[in-house]
Amino acid sequence: MLRRVGPSLRHFLLERKSSAGYSSYSSEEKMSRPVQARRLEGIDKNIWVEFVKLAATYSTVNLGQGFPDFPPPDFLKKAFVRALSGENHMLHQYTRGFGHPPLVKILAQFFGKLLGRDVDPMTNVMVTVGAYQALFCCFQAFVDEGDEVIIIEPFFDCYEPMVKMAGGMPVFVQLRPKAPKDGQLMSSADWQLDPAELASKFSERTKAIVLNSPNNPLGKVFSREELEFIADLCVKHDVLCISDEVYEWLVYDGKEHIRIASLQGMWDRTVTIGSAGKSFSATGWKVGWTVGSNRLLQHLRTVHQNSAYHCATVAQEAVAQGFQRELELYGKPESYFIQLPKELQQKRDWLVQSLDAVGMKPIIPEGTYFLVADISEFKSDVPDVPDSDEPYDSRFAKWMVKNKGLAAIPLSAFYCGAHKNNYNHFIRFCFAKEEATLKAANDILQKWKREKTSP
Amino acid sequence: MTFRHKNTRRIEGLDSNVWVEFTKVAADPSIVNLGQGLPDISPPDYVKEELAKAAAVDRLNQYTRGFGHPSLVKALSQVYERVCGRKIDPFTDILVTVGAYGSLFSTIQALIEEGDEVIIIEPFYDCYEPMVKMAGAKPVFIPLRYKNDGNSASSADWVLDPAELANKFNSKTKAIILNTPHNPIGKVFNREELQVIADLCIKHDTLCISDEVYEWLVYKGNKHIKIATLPGMWERTVTIGSAGKTYSVTGWKLGWSIGPQNLIKHLQVVHQNTLYTCPTPLQEALAQAFGIDYKRMDDPDCYFYSLSRELESKRDRMAQLLQEAGLKPVIPDGGYFMIVDVSTLNVDLSDVDEKQPYDYKFVRWMITSKKLSAIPLSAFCGPETKRQFEKYIRFCFIKKDSTLDAAEVILKNWNKQTA
């Protein structure tokens, strides 16, 4: 069986290209070789670069990129100011590379409680520059050339290029929508993995599976049964689980976020990733973390100490204080982790109403601050271009921001190249926005609907 | 339960790190810490104020532009256009990273791969070697050597042998890493030295990764020259800078890479696939600070120059303390480190049963028995030169007066406490 078809085929083609052969170097060869490393092959495109620019240029209402347009809570902002202006000016200097001691200590306490086990701050927790860098460390630490990594579609777009950059092979398995009951709106719970299909994706080359629950972009909150099924496969095939749980607090309708690391046989093979940006509405602080067994985290530390090494001290100090407060208020109504999902649920419901009222069919998310809607009824505004390389929803989203001033992200952005046209009539909205923003979005949608129905 | 999961090949052998051991020392207040390179002086007030102002703006607590916050890249292009005397596009020629460390990583991951060789000048900032190895490439070392037998009084006495350097270049040489002002020796490469390197880079079509984090910390009689400004070098050089070193805010972890679009665009690809964006309020504050100092770049009060003057007197004081203790420090022309040969103290550590180099043993002994810390120089060498450098240790002198006072007490009493 051909184990590494991809890379060796690429080498073969390159060898064919350069007449002198790839293995013998000369000055001429160097000049004709591209200056950049091969690991960048196929990962240079990025949906955000384009869509962020479009939103900045055209949008009046930006429900595109995922960040709140309301501020972080006062207690957190105050903690930041205290940290930067306090007597201890050493908070402007390097802290411990693997995580500022007050932060790793409180994270260990907090997540120890949630996972029901002893979590050591020095060996079971590592702080990263956002959850993004945590993901990077995981792939670099564990994915070698030829390793397969299972990615559940639709997925947060960085998983695929990160796997590729590590030399791995992404293996995709789709969440498939089941039709909702008559008259009801679809829920993210209606998008499910086919168990047999998922099982078939595990092979002896499978190194890891990436789990994202609550899921961006759909908002799906994986149930205990679904997680147990995934866990059983991980144990059976001795596969690692990279569990991206950045939206862990944003869970609605009384649903429970279940941490796969707490399931049988999973602690030793799971890295759980979290984000201060999402937990505290401070995406611009770029503080994230990993929690897991030392056996796994030791390798994340090696990557981290050879790539970024330290994260900003002041931000870590402030986040530590934020967590201290949340630990004290855990489960109480004043807890930010209870207030935030409460507020966001209301915003979700407003947006659902707005979209439903005009004929865009929302898929009600169980979690996250994203919502995906089916725009089929609006297709007449953006005619199909049969020969276009670009997926329909991408053209639609671009047209919408330019002509209606409303920014959203096409769902195809969250699928691999081969599957981009499978679900190409959906767009993703972010509803972590002030009431005024959501009202403005509603106005745009209402006006649009009126323009469609009037002659 | 089976568990076959070990680390990837790319990080094999890269797990140990000199800082993990020696930064633990910083936590012990009874030890006078002249080891790790971080200031214990305060950053300037206006820098802290700008951060407070930035954090008060709601939007500045959310994501900004991935490759660098617009006001920051514009401020950087302003300052560096003036320094370099050429147009620098803030959006295509600059990438903001998590410290200069992040710039080194992005540059190496973007441009270096298996089959490549990268020339590293010894002693070197320790991360160069593991980063080159993690990229699958081979580090090729060349040591700085002191040109006068015995008396190496100044960092300028430490030079590269041009013939030896030329021999290190071959068709596989993808890049050379230059660090000027140099950590740990403090050497400020002069124009002739840079020209030798530049000529070789051009001849062999080699890239230059120029780590210039200490660019403003250059002492009287010396000038920091950017190799990217030499003819034929802009198109093949990535120049790295650091907010931490410029503004005494190492804990902000902001750095930048500046170079031609055709190189920087690849660093941007790495960045968008590693951490995507750097913290916003810190970038905004830095942009404002740069704005303030840009306006006074003709004024001696500009922080870039005032910090340098402050450090020059600390340098002189540090040198004097060491000399009075009977040591021969190498006086640095730049940076905030000073190396010193400790073999003249004749501390016998042969009974310490370790295979560690002498300087590691010495520093550990000095920490426990003298309550003074430094960094062993062999941490900054490739395997072949460890012997050559194991009698040197590195002191950091960007320290407040009371820290240097405490060091003075220890050094003055050194001989009174022999076993």
Short mmCIF file of C-alpha atoms in Angstrom, two decimals, chain A:
data_model
loop_
_atom_site.label_atom_id
_atom_site.label_comp_id
_atom_site.label_asym_id
_atom_site.label_seq_id
_atom_site.Cartn_x
_atom_site.Cartn_y
_atom_site.Cartn_z
CA MET A 1 0.00 0.00 0.00
CA LEU A 2 1.35 3.41 -0.92
CA ARG A 3 1.87 5.12 2.38
CA ARG A 4 2.93 8.54 1.28
CA VAL A 5 1.50 9.17 -2.11
CA GLY A 6 1.13 12.89 -1.75
CA PRO A 7 4.59 14.11 -0.84
CA SER A 8 6.58 11.68 -2.97
CA LEU A 9 4.47 12.45 -6.01
CA ARG A 10 5.14 16.10 -5.45
CA HIS A 11 8.86 15.43 -5.24
CA PHE A 12 8.70 13.45 -8.45
CA LEU A 13 6.94 16.25 -10.29
CA LEU A 14 9.46 18.81 -9.04
CA GLU A 15 12.25 16.60 -10.20
CA ARG A 16 10.67 16.44 -13.62
CA LYS A 17 10.40 20.22 -13.67
CA SER A 18 14.05 20.91 -13.03
CA SER A 19 16.10 19.19 -15.66
CA ALA A 20 19.20 18.83 -13.52
CA GLY A 21 17.26 16.78 -10.94
CA TYR A 22 16.10 17.89 -7.54
CA SER A 23 18.76 16.26 -5.45
CA SER A 24 21.81 18.05 -6.87
CA TYR A 25 22.06 21.67 -5.90
CA SER A 26 23.92 24.39 -7.69
CA SER A 27 23.57 28.17 -7.67
CA GLU A 28 21.42 27.97 -10.75
CA GLU A 29 19.18 25.43 -9.08
CA LYS A 30 18.76 27.67 -6.06
CA MET A 31 17.74 30.61 -8.19
CA SER A 32 15.20 28.55 -10.09
CA ARG A 33 13.80 27.02 -6.89
CA PRO A 34 11.11 29.01 -5.15
CA VAL A 35 12.50 30.94 -2.17
CA GLN A 36 9.78 29.73 0.18
CA ALA A 37 9.72 26.38 1.96
CA ARG A 38 7.57 23.53 0.63
CA ARG A 39 5.59 23.42 3.86
CA LEU A 40 3.78 26.57 2.65
CA GLU A 41 2.44 24.78 -0.42
CA GLY A 42 -1.31 25.05 -0.68
CA ILE A 43 -1.76 26.99 2.54
CA ASP A 44 -1.27 30.54 1.34
CA LYS A 45 -4.91 31.34 0.67
CA ASN A 46 -6.96 32.56 3.58
CA ILE A 47 -10.63 33.42 3.50
CA TRP A 48 -10.36 36.02 6.25
CA VAL A 49 -7.84 38.21 4.49
CA GLU A 50 -10.34 38.75 1.71
CA PHE A 51 -13.57 38.90 3.69
CA VAL A 52 -12.20 41.10 6.47
CA LYS A 53 -11.08 43.58 3.84
CA LEU A 54 -14.50 43.50 2.15
CA ALA A 55 -16.27 44.06 5.44
CA ALA A 56 -13.97 46.96 6.28
CA THR A 57 -14.59 48.53 2.87
CA TYR A 58 -18.30 47.98 2.31
CA SER A 59 -20.17 46.88 5.38
CA THR A 60 -22.48 49.02 7.43
CA VAL A 61 -23.45 46.02 9.53
CA ASN A 62 -20.70 43.49 10.10
CA LEU A 63 -21.95 40.06 11.16
CA GLY A 64 -18.99 38.40 9.46
CA GLN A 65 -15.80 37.77 11.40
CA GLY A 66 -16.36 36.26 14.82
CA PHE A 67 -15.77 38.86 17.46
CA PRO A 68 -18.08 40.83 19.75
CA ASP A 69 -18.80 44.47 19.01
CA PHE A 70 -19.44 44.98 22.73
CA PRO A 71 -16.59 45.42 25.18
CA PRO A 72 -15.12 42.91 27.61
CA PRO A 73 -16.76 43.07 31.05
CA ASP A 74 -15.72 45.92 33.33
CA PHE A 75 -14.07 43.65 35.90
CA LEU A 76 -11.73 42.37 33.22
CA LYS A 77 -10.85 45.79 31.83
CA LYS A 78 -10.15 46.98 35.36
CA ALA A 79 -7.89 44.00 35.97
CA PHE A 80 -5.93 44.91 32.82
CA VAL A 81 -5.46 48.51 33.92
CA ARG A 82 -4.42 47.39 37.41
CA ALA A 83 -1.85 45.05 35.91
CA LEU A 84 -0.28 47.62 33.59
CA SER A 85 -0.23 50.55 35.98
CA GLY A 86 0.35 48.85 39.30
CA GLU A 87 3.45 49.10 41.45
CA ASN A 88 4.76 45.88 40.05
CA HIS A 89 6.21 47.15 36.78
CA MET A 90 7.77 43.73 36.27
CA LEU A 91 4.41 42.78 34.74
CA HIS A 92 5.76 44.52 31.63
CA GLN A 93 8.59 41.99 31.44
CA TYR A 94 8.79 38.32 30.51
CA THR A 95 6.87 35.92 32.66
CA ARG A 96 7.16 32.13 32.76
CA GLY A 97 7.19 30.87 29.18
CA PHE A 98 4.68 28.07 29.62
CA GLY A 99 2.22 30.37 31.36
CA HIS A 100 2.17 33.16 33.93
CA PRO A 101 2.03 31.40 37.34
CA PRO A 102 -1.15 33.11 38.62
CA LEU A 103 -2.91 32.20 35.38
CA VAL A 104 -1.88 28.56 35.14
CA LYS A 105 -2.72 28.11 38.82
CA ILE A 106 -6.24 29.41 38.48
CA LEU A 107 -6.79 27.53 35.20
CA ALA A 108 -5.63 24.32 36.88
CA GLN A 109 -8.05 24.90 39.73
CA PHE A 110 -10.93 25.83 37.45
CA PHE A 111 -10.52 23.02 34.95
CA GLY A 112 -9.65 20.52 37.63
CA LYS A 113 -13.06 21.21 39.05
CA LEU A 114 -14.75 20.90 35.64
CA LEU A 115 -12.90 17.75 34.62
CA GLY A 116 -13.19 16.17 38.04
CA ARG A 117 -9.49 15.48 38.46
CA ASP A 118 -6.28 16.95 39.83
CA VAL A 119 -4.79 19.29 37.27
CA ASP A 120 -1.22 20.40 37.92
CA PRO A 121 -0.63 24.02 36.86
CA MET A 122 2.99 23.46 35.81
CA THR A 123 2.64 20.24 33.85
CA ASN A 124 -1.00 19.96 32.80
CA VAL A 125 -1.60 23.53 31.61
CA MET A 126 0.15 25.62 28.99
CA VAL A 127 -0.78 29.16 27.95
CA THR A 128 -0.69 30.09 24.27
CA VAL A 129 -1.19 33.11 22.05
CA GLY A 130 -4.87 32.49 21.58
CA ALA A 131 -6.44 29.11 21.00
CA TYR A 132 -5.07 29.47 17.44
CA GLN A 133 -1.51 28.99 18.64
CA ALA A 134 -2.64 26.12 20.88
CA LEU A 135 -3.93 24.35 17.77
CA PHE A 136 -0.65 25.06 15.98
CA CYS A 137 1.38 23.57 18.84
CA CYS A 138 -0.78 20.42 18.81
CA PHE A 139 -0.32 19.78 15.10
CA GLN A 140 3.39 20.53 15.17
CA ALA A 141 3.91 18.34 18.23
CA PHE A 142 1.97 15.31 17.06
CA VAL A 143 1.46 15.30 13.29
CA ASP A 144 4.33 13.94 11.21
CA GLU A 145 4.48 13.60 7.45
CA GLY A 146 2.03 10.96 6.33
CA ASP A 147 -0.09 11.05 9.49
CA GLU A 148 -3.81 11.34 8.95
CA VAL A 149 -5.95 13.74 10.93
CA ILE A 150 -9.73 13.48 10.91
CA ILE A 151 -11.51 16.80 10.57
CA ILE A 152 -15.28 17.11 10.94
CA GLU A 153 -16.90 19.37 8.35
CA PRO A 154 -17.86 22.15 8.49
CA PHE A 155 -14.72 23.14 10.38
CA PHE A 156 -12.96 26.25 11.62
CA ASP A 157 -10.89 26.89 8.55
CA CYS A 158 -7.39 26.85 10.06
CA TYR A 159 -7.44 23.12 10.91
CA GLU A 160 -6.82 22.05 7.32
CA PRO A 161 -3.81 24.28 6.51
CA MET A 162 -2.29 23.59 9.92
CA VAL A 163 -2.46 19.83 9.31
CA LYS A 164 -0.94 20.32 5.87
CA MET A 165 1.83 22.56 7.18
CA ALA A 166 2.75 19.74 9.55
CA GLY A 167 2.95 17.38 6.59
CA GLY A 168 -0.22 15.55 7.57
CA MET A 169 -3.17 14.40 5.47
CA PRO A 170 -6.56 15.79 6.45
CA VAL A 171 -9.35 13.22 6.25
CA PHE A 172 -12.78 14.81 6.17
CA VAL A 173 -16.07 13.52 7.51
CA GLN A 174 -19.21 15.58 7.17
CA LEU A 175 -21.95 16.47 9.55
CA ARG A 176 -25.06 15.72 7.53
CA PRO A 177 -28.35 17.55 7.98
CA LYS A 178 -31.47 15.64 8.77
CA ALA A 179 -34.68 17.26 7.70
CA PRO A 180 -36.41 18.93 10.63
CA LYS A 181 -39.94 18.08 11.60
CA ASP A 182 -42.58 19.72 9.44
CA GLY A 183 -42.95 23.41 10.10
CA GLN A 184 -39.99 23.56 12.45
CA LEU A 185 -36.76 25.39 11.87
CA MET A 186 -33.68 23.26 11.63
CA SER A 187 -31.43 23.04 14.65
CA SER A 188 -27.68 22.49 14.73
CA ALA A 189 -28.57 19.25 16.53
CA ASP A 190 -30.06 18.04 13.25
CA TRP A 191 -26.58 17.98 11.72
CA GLN A 192 -25.04 14.68 12.67
CA LEU A 193 -22.21 12.33 11.90
CA ASP A 194 -23.06 8.99 10.36
CA PRO A 195 -21.49 6.56 12.84
CA ALA A 196 -20.46 4.01 10.23
CA GLU A 197 -19.02 6.71 8.03
CA LEU A 198 -17.02 8.15 10.92
CA ALA A 199 -15.71 4.73 11.92
CA SER A 200 -14.57 4.10 8.36
CA LYS A 201 -12.32 7.17 8.47
CA PHE A 202 -10.09 5.69 11.17
CA SER A 203 -7.09 3.82 9.83
CA GLU A 204 -3.72 2.78 11.20
CA ARG A 205 -2.36 6.06 9.88
CA THR A 206 -4.83 8.15 11.88
CA LYS A 207 -2.90 10.22 14.38
CA ALA A 208 -5.62 12.49 15.68
CA ILE A 209 -9.16 13.72 15.35
CA VAL A 210 -10.02 17.38 15.76
CA LEU A 211 -13.21 17.94 17.70
CA ASN A 212 -14.81 21.36 17.96
CA SER A 213 -17.70 21.52 20.34
CA PRO A 214 -19.55 23.83 20.47
CA ASN A 215 -18.93 23.84 16.72
CA ASN A 216 -18.02 26.85 14.63
CA PRO A 217 -19.81 27.55 12.22
CA LEU A 218 -22.93 25.46 12.86
CA GLY A 219 -23.24 25.96 16.61
CA LYS A 220 -23.67 22.25 17.22
CA VAL A 221 -23.13 21.06 20.78
CA PHE A 222 -22.14 17.42 20.62
CA SER A 223 -24.23 15.24 22.91
CA ARG A 224 -22.81 12.77 25.41
CA GLU A 225 -23.70 9.88 23.11
CA GLU A 226 -21.98 11.47 20.16
CA LEU A 227 -18.87 12.18 22.22
CA GLU A 228 -18.82 8.67 23.66
CA PHE A 229 -18.95 7.27 20.14
CA ILE A 230 -15.98 9.40 19.12
CA ALA A 231 -14.15 8.52 22.34
CA ASP A 232 -14.63 4.79 21.77
CA LEU A 233 -13.09 5.10 18.33
CA CYS A 234 -10.15 7.09 19.71
CA VAL A 235 -9.48 4.44 22.33
CA LYS A 236 -9.96 1.58 19.89
CA HIS A 237 -7.57 3.04 17.32
CA ASP A 238 -5.21 4.71 19.82
CA VAL A 239 -5.85 8.13 18.34
CA LEU A 240 -5.33 11.55 19.92
CA CYS A 241 -8.15 14.02 20.32
CA ILE A 242 -7.52 17.72 19.81
CA SER A 243 -10.57 19.24 21.44
CA ASP A 244 -11.23 22.86 20.50
CA GLU A 245 -13.67 24.05 23.16
CA VAL A 246 -13.29 27.82 22.83
CA TYR A 247 -17.07 28.34 22.92
CA GLU A 248 -17.50 26.14 26.01
CA TRP A 249 -19.52 28.75 27.88
CA LEU A 250 -21.75 29.73 24.97
CA VAL A 251 -24.35 27.02 25.26
CA TYR A 252 -28.09 27.71 25.11
CA ASP A 253 -31.49 26.30 26.03
CA GLY A 254 -30.10 24.61 29.13
CA LYS A 255 -27.82 22.36 27.09
CA GLU A 256 -24.68 21.01 28.72
CA HIS A 257 -21.20 21.36 27.31
CA ILE A 258 -19.48 18.04 27.89
CA ARG A 259 -15.70 17.84 27.90
CA ILE A 260 -14.51 14.79 26.00
CA ALA A 261 -11.38 14.68 28.16
CA SER A 262 -13.61 13.68 31.06
CA LEU A 263 -14.88 10.57 29.30
CA GLN A 264 -13.50 7.10 29.91
CA GLY A 265 -10.02 6.57 28.48
CA MET A 266 -9.76 10.10 27.13
CA TRP A 267 -7.70 12.20 29.58
CA ASP A 268 -4.43 10.65 28.45
CA ARG A 269 -5.11 11.16 24.77
CA THR A 270 -6.86 14.54 24.70
CA VAL A 271 -5.61 18.10 24.56
CA THR A 272 -8.39 20.48 25.55
CA ILE A 273 -8.11 24.00 24.16
CA GLY A 274 -9.71 27.13 25.56
CA SER A 275 -9.76 30.84 24.86
CA ALA A 276 -9.89 33.97 26.99
CA GLY A 277 -10.96 35.86 23.90
CA LYS A 278 -14.18 33.90 23.63
CA SER A 279 -14.72 33.33 27.36
CA PHE A 280 -14.31 36.99 28.25
CA SER A 281 -15.25 38.78 25.01
CA ALA A 282 -11.67 40.00 24.56
CA THR A 283 -10.56 38.41 21.30
CA GLY A 284 -7.87 41.05 20.86
CA TRP A 285 -5.95 39.88 23.91
CA LYS A 286 -4.95 36.61 22.29
CA VAL A 287 -4.72 34.49 25.43
CA GLY A 288 -5.52 30.81 25.07
CA TRP A 289 -4.56 27.61 26.83
CA THR A 290 -4.18 23.87 26.58
CA VAL A 291 -5.05 21.40 29.33
CA GLY A 292 -3.95 17.78 29.21
CA SER A 293 -1.72 15.07 30.56
CA ASN A 294 1.97 15.85 30.97
CA ARG A 295 2.75 13.06 28.56
CA LEU A 296 1.13 15.15 25.83
CA LEU A 297 1.80 18.66 27.12
CA GLN A 298 5.54 18.13 27.36
CA HIS A 299 5.63 18.07 23.56
CA LEU A 300 3.46 21.16 23.26
CA ARG A 301 5.97 22.88 25.54
CA THR A 302 8.79 21.91 23.20
CA VAL A 303 7.00 23.45 20.21
CA HIS A 304 6.03 26.54 22.18
CA GLN A 305 9.53 27.18 23.51
CA ASN A 306 10.85 27.00 19.95
CA SER A 307 8.22 29.19 18.33
CA ALA A 308 6.72 31.96 20.47
CA TYR A 309 8.04 31.06 23.92
CA HIS A 310 6.22 33.68 25.98
CA CYS A 311 2.78 35.22 25.87
CA ALA A 312 2.09 38.82 26.92
CA THR A 313 2.32 39.10 30.71
CA VAL A 314 -0.17 41.88 31.38
CA ALA A 315 -2.97 40.14 29.49
CA GLN A 316 -2.29 36.89 31.33
CA GLU A 317 -2.34 38.65 34.68
CA ALA A 318 -5.70 40.22 33.89
CA VAL A 319 -7.20 36.95 32.64
CA ALA A 320 -6.00 35.25 35.84
CA GLN A 321 -7.94 37.79 37.86
CA GLY A 322 -10.95 37.30 35.64
CA PHE A 323 -10.88 33.58 36.32
CA GLN A 324 -10.42 34.17 40.03
CA ARG A 325 -13.66 36.12 40.03
CA GLU A 326 -15.42 33.45 38.00
CA LEU A 327 -14.24 30.71 40.31
CA GLU A 328 -15.68 32.58 43.26
CA LEU A 329 -18.97 33.22 41.44
CA TYR A 330 -19.18 29.84 39.74
CA GLY A 331 -22.78 28.81 39.15
CA LYS A 332 -24.12 32.08 40.54
CA PRO A 333 -26.23 34.44 38.41
CA GLU A 334 -23.57 37.18 38.50
CA SER A 335 -21.01 34.87 36.94
CA TYR A 336 -19.97 36.20 33.53
CA PHE A 337 -20.03 32.63 32.25
CA ILE A 338 -23.73 32.58 33.07
CA GLN A 339 -24.62 36.13 32.06
CA LEU A 340 -22.89 36.05 28.70
CA PRO A 341 -24.72 33.00 27.30
CA LYS A 342 -27.97 34.40 28.65
CA GLU A 343 -27.47 37.64 26.72
CA LEU A 344 -26.28 35.84 23.64
CA GLN A 345 -29.23 33.49 23.63
CA GLN A 346 -31.52 36.51 23.41
CA LYS A 347 -29.47 37.89 20.55
CA ARG A 348 -29.58 34.53 18.84
CA ASP A 349 -33.35 34.52 19.08
CA TRP A 350 -33.62 38.05 17.63
CA LEU A 351 -31.48 37.11 14.67
CA VAL A 352 -33.38 33.88 14.13
CA GLN A 353 -36.59 35.90 14.05
CA SER A 354 -35.15 38.48 11.65
CA LEU A 355 -33.92 35.87 9.23
CA ASP A 356 -37.01 33.71 9.41
CA ALA A 357 -39.24 36.72 8.80
CA VAL A 358 -37.59 37.48 5.46
CA GLY A 359 -37.24 33.94 4.20
CA MET A 360 -33.62 33.20 5.04
CA LYS A 361 -33.87 29.90 6.89
CA PRO A 362 -31.76 29.91 10.04
CA ILE A 363 -30.35 26.76 11.57
CA ILE A 364 -30.84 27.39 15.26
CA PRO A 365 -27.44 26.99 16.96
CA GLU A 366 -27.27 25.15 20.27
CA GLY A 367 -24.08 27.02 21.07
CA THR A 368 -21.36 29.51 19.95
CA TYR A 369 -22.23 32.97 18.71
CA PHE A 370 -22.64 31.88 15.10
CA LEU A 371 -25.71 31.08 13.13
CA VAL A 372 -25.92 29.55 9.68
CA ALA A 373 -28.82 30.39 7.38
CA ASP A 374 -30.04 28.94 4.11
CA ILE A 375 -30.23 31.74 1.54
CA SER A 376 -31.89 29.72 -1.24
CA GLU A 377 -34.85 32.06 -1.41
CA PHE A 378 -32.57 34.98 -2.19
CA LYS A 379 -30.73 33.27 -5.01
CA SER A 380 -32.48 35.28 -7.69
CA ASP A 381 -30.48 38.33 -6.67
CA VAL A 382 -27.19 36.64 -7.44
CA PRO A 383 -27.41 34.64 -10.62
CA ASP A 384 -25.53 31.40 -10.93
CA VAL A 385 -22.40 31.46 -13.01
CA PRO A 386 -22.02 27.88 -14.27
CA ASP A 387 -18.32 27.98 -15.07
CA SER A 388 -17.29 29.82 -11.93
CA ASP A 389 -14.61 28.29 -9.73
CA GLU A 390 -15.96 30.19 -6.82
CA PRO A 391 -18.66 28.51 -4.72
CA TYR A 392 -22.08 30.13 -5.00
CA ASP A 393 -22.33 31.20 -1.37
CA SER A 394 -19.00 33.01 -1.59
CA ARG A 395 -20.22 35.07 -4.54
CA PHE A 396 -23.47 35.65 -2.73
CA ALA A 397 -21.76 36.87 0.42
CA LYS A 398 -19.54 39.22 -1.56
CA TRP A 399 -22.52 40.60 -3.47
CA MET A 400 -24.46 41.02 -0.23
CA VAL A 401 -21.76 43.05 1.53
CA LYS A 402 -21.17 45.24 -1.53
CA ASN A 403 -24.83 45.84 -2.33
CA LYS A 404 -26.59 45.55 1.01
CA GLY A 405 -23.80 46.49 3.38
CA LEU A 406 -24.39 43.33 5.40
CA ALA A 407 -21.31 41.19 6.00
CA ALA A 408 -21.48 37.45 6.57
CA ILE A 409 -19.22 34.50 5.77
CA PRO A 410 -20.04 31.82 3.17
CA LEU A 411 -20.36 28.32 4.66
CA SER A 412 -18.14 26.92 1.92
CA ALA A 413 -15.24 28.65 3.69
CA PHE A 414 -15.56 25.90 6.28
CA TYR A 415 -15.27 22.98 3.89
CA CYS A 416 -12.29 21.45 2.14
CA GLY A 417 -11.75 22.23 -1.53
CA ALA A 418 -13.43 19.08 -2.75
CA HIS A 419 -16.58 19.67 -0.72
CA LYS A 420 -17.00 23.40 -1.13
CA ASN A 421 -19.98 23.02 -3.39
CA ASN A 422 -21.80 20.50 -1.20
CA TYR A 423 -23.48 23.13 0.93
CA ASN A 424 -23.14 26.26 -1.11
CA HIS A 425 -26.36 28.07 -0.26
CA PHE A 426 -25.64 28.85 3.36
CA ILE A 427 -23.99 31.82 5.01
CA ARG A 428 -22.75 32.29 8.57
CA PHE A 429 -23.70 35.24 10.76
CA CYS A 430 -22.05 36.26 14.01
CA PHE A 431 -24.58 37.53 16.56
CA ALA A 432 -22.23 38.64 19.34
CA LYS A 433 -23.31 42.16 18.56
CA GLU A 434 -25.00 45.06 20.30
CA GLU A 435 -28.76 45.25 20.05
CA ALA A 436 -28.43 48.27 17.76
CA THR A 437 -26.29 46.27 15.35
CA LEU A 438 -28.79 43.42 15.22
CA LYS A 439 -31.64 45.90 14.71
CA ALA A 440 -29.71 47.49 11.85
CA ALA A 441 -29.22 44.04 10.34
CA ASN A 442 -32.94 43.46 10.66
CA ASP A 443 -33.63 46.74 8.86
CA ILE A 444 -31.39 45.75 5.97
CA LEU A 445 -33.08 42.37 5.70
CA GLN A 446 -36.57 43.83 5.86
CA LYS A 447 -35.77 46.41 3.18
CA TRP A 448 -34.25 43.73 1.00
CA LYS A 449 -37.33 41.57 1.34
CA ARG A 450 -39.58 44.50 0.41
CA GLU A 451 -37.47 45.21 -2.67
CA LYS A 452 -37.76 41.61 -3.73
CA THR A 453 -41.51 41.39 -3.42
CA SER A 454 -42.39 44.74 -4.94
CA PRO A 455 -42.39 44.88 -8.74
#
